Coordinates of C-alpha atoms in Angstrom, one line a residue:
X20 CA 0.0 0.0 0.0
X21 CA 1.2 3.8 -0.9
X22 CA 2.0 5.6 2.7
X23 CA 0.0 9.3 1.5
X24 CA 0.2 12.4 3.9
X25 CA -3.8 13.1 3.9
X26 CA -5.6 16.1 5.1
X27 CA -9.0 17.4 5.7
X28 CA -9.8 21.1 4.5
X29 CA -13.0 22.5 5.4
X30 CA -14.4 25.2 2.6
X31 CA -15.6 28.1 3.5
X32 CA -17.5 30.8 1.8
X33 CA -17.5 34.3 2.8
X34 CA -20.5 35.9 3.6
X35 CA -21.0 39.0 2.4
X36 CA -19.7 37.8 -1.1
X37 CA -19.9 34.7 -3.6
X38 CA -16.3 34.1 -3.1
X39 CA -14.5 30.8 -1.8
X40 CA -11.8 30.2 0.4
X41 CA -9.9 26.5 1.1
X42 CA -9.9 26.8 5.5
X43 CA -7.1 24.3 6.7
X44 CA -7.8 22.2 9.4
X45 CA -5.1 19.9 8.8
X46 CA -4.7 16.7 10.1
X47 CA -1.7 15.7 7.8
X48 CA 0.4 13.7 10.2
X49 CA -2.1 10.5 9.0
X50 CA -0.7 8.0 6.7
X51 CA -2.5 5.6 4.4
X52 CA -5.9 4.0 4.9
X53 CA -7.4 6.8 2.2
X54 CA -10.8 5.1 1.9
X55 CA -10.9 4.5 5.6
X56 CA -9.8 8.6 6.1
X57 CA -12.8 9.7 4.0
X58 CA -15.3 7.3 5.0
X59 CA -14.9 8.8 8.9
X60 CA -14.3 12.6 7.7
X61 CA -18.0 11.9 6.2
X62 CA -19.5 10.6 9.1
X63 CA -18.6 13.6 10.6
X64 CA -20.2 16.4 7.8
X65 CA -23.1 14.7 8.6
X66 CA -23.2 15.8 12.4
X67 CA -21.3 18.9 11.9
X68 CA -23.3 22.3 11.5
X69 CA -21.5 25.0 9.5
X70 CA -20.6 27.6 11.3
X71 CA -19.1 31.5 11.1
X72 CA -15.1 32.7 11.5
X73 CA -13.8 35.6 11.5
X74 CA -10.5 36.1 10.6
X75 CA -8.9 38.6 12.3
X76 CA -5.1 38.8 11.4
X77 CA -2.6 38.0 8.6
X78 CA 0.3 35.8 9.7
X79 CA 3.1 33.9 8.2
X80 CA 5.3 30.9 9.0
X81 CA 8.7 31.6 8.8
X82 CA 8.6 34.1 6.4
X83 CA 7.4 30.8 3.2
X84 CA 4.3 31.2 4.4
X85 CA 1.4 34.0 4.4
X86 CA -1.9 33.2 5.7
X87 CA -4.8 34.6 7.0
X88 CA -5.6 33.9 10.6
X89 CA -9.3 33.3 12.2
X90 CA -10.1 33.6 15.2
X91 CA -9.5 30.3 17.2
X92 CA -13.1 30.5 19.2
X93 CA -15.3 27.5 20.0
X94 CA -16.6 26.5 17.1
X95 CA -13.1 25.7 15.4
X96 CA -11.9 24.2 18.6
X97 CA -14.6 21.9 18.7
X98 CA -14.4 21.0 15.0
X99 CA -10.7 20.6 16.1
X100 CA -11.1 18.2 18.8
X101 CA -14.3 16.3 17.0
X102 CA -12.4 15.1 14.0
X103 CA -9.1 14.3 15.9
X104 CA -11.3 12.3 18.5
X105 CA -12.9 10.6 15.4
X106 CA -9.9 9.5 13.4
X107 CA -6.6 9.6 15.8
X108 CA -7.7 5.8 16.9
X109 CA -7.9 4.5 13.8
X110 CA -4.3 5.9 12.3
X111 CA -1.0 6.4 13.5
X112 CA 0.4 9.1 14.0
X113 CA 3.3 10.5 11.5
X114 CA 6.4 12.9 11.5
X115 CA 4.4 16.0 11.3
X116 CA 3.8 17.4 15.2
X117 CA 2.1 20.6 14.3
X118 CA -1.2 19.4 13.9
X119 CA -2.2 17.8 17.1
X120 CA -5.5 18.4 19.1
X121 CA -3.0 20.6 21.4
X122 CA -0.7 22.2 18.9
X123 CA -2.8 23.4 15.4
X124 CA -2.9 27.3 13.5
X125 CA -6.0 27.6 11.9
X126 CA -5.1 29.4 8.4
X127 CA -6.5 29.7 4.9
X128 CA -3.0 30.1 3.0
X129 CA -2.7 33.1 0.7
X130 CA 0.5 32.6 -0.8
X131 CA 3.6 29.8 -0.3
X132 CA 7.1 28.9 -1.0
X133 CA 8.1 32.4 -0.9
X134 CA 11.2 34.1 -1.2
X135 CA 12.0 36.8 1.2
X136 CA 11.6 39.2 -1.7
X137 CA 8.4 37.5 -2.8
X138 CA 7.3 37.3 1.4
X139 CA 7.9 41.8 1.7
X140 CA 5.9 42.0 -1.6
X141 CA 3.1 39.9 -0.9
X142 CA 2.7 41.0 2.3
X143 CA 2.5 44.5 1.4
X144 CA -0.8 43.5 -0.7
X145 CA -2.0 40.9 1.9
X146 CA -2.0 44.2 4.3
X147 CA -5.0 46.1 2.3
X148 CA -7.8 43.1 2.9
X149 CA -9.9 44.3 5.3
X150 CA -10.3 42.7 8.4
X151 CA -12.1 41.2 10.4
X152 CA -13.4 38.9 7.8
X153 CA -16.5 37.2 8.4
X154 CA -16.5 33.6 7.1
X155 CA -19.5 31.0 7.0
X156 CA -17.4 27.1 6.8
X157 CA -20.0 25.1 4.9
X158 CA -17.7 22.3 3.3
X159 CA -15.1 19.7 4.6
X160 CA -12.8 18.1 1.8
X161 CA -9.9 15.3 2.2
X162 CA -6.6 16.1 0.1
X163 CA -3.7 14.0 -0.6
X164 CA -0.7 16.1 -0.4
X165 CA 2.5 15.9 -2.7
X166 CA 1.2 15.3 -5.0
X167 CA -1.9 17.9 -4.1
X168 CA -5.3 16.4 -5.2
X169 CA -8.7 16.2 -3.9
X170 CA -10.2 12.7 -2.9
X171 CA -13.4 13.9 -1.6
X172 CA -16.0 16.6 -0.3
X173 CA -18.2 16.8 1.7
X174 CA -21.5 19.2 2.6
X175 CA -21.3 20.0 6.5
X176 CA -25.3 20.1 8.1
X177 CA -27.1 24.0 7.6

């Protein structure tokens, strides 16, 4: 069997506008079992209610990295805890320590892989979007990373 780093995205779309954003909830230290991964991320859309954000601050990680930041309330905490509670039995845990139910950065990614050039540039745009944000998460998706593809999405509950 193929060892994959998966992860589960929810979507989100803002609210005042018809635009869509990928939100990360990544739980990407999982390895293999695909089918398995999808199959529990859908049993819990079906018991999850969408919910607001609001993102309140752009960030970065380690200067490769710019993101926008929600706000890390109770309704991404719970979502947080719910799906690793649901799937950290079943799978085993890989090299990635970043994403654990303690240790997780909420983001929706606006740019990576940057240059420090790139990073000042990008930044500089990044630093005109009006914030706070107000975000409605209405979707949850699992990805295969490296290569990056979609396996399957899922409608979270109204």
């Amino acid at each position: 069997m193929s060892s994959k780093i998966i992860s589960c995205f929810c979507k989100q779309r803002e609210a005042t506008s018809n635009e869509s954003y990928e939100f990360r909830f990544f739980l990407n230290y999982i390895r293999g079992f695909t089918s398995l991964f999808a199959k529990l991320v859908g049993e819990f859309s079906k018991n999850q209610k969408s919910g607001i954000i609001q993102f309140t601050e752009i960030g970065n990680f380690n200067n490769k990295v710019l993101f926008l930041k929600p706000e890390k309330d109770q309704f991404l905490s719970e979502i947080n805890k719910k799906l690793h509670e649901l799937i950290l039995p079943k799978f085993e845990k890989g090299e990635n320590g970043y994403y654990t139910p303690e240790n997780w950065v909420p983001h929706t990614t606006l740019a990576t892989r940057l240059k420090q050039k790139q990073h000042t540039e990008i930044l500089n745009i990044a630093s005109k979007i009006k914030l706070p944000l107000e975000s409605n998460i209405s979707e949850v998706a699992v990805y295969q990373c490296s290569p990056f593809a979609e396996l399957k999405r899922f409608d979270l509950k109204g």
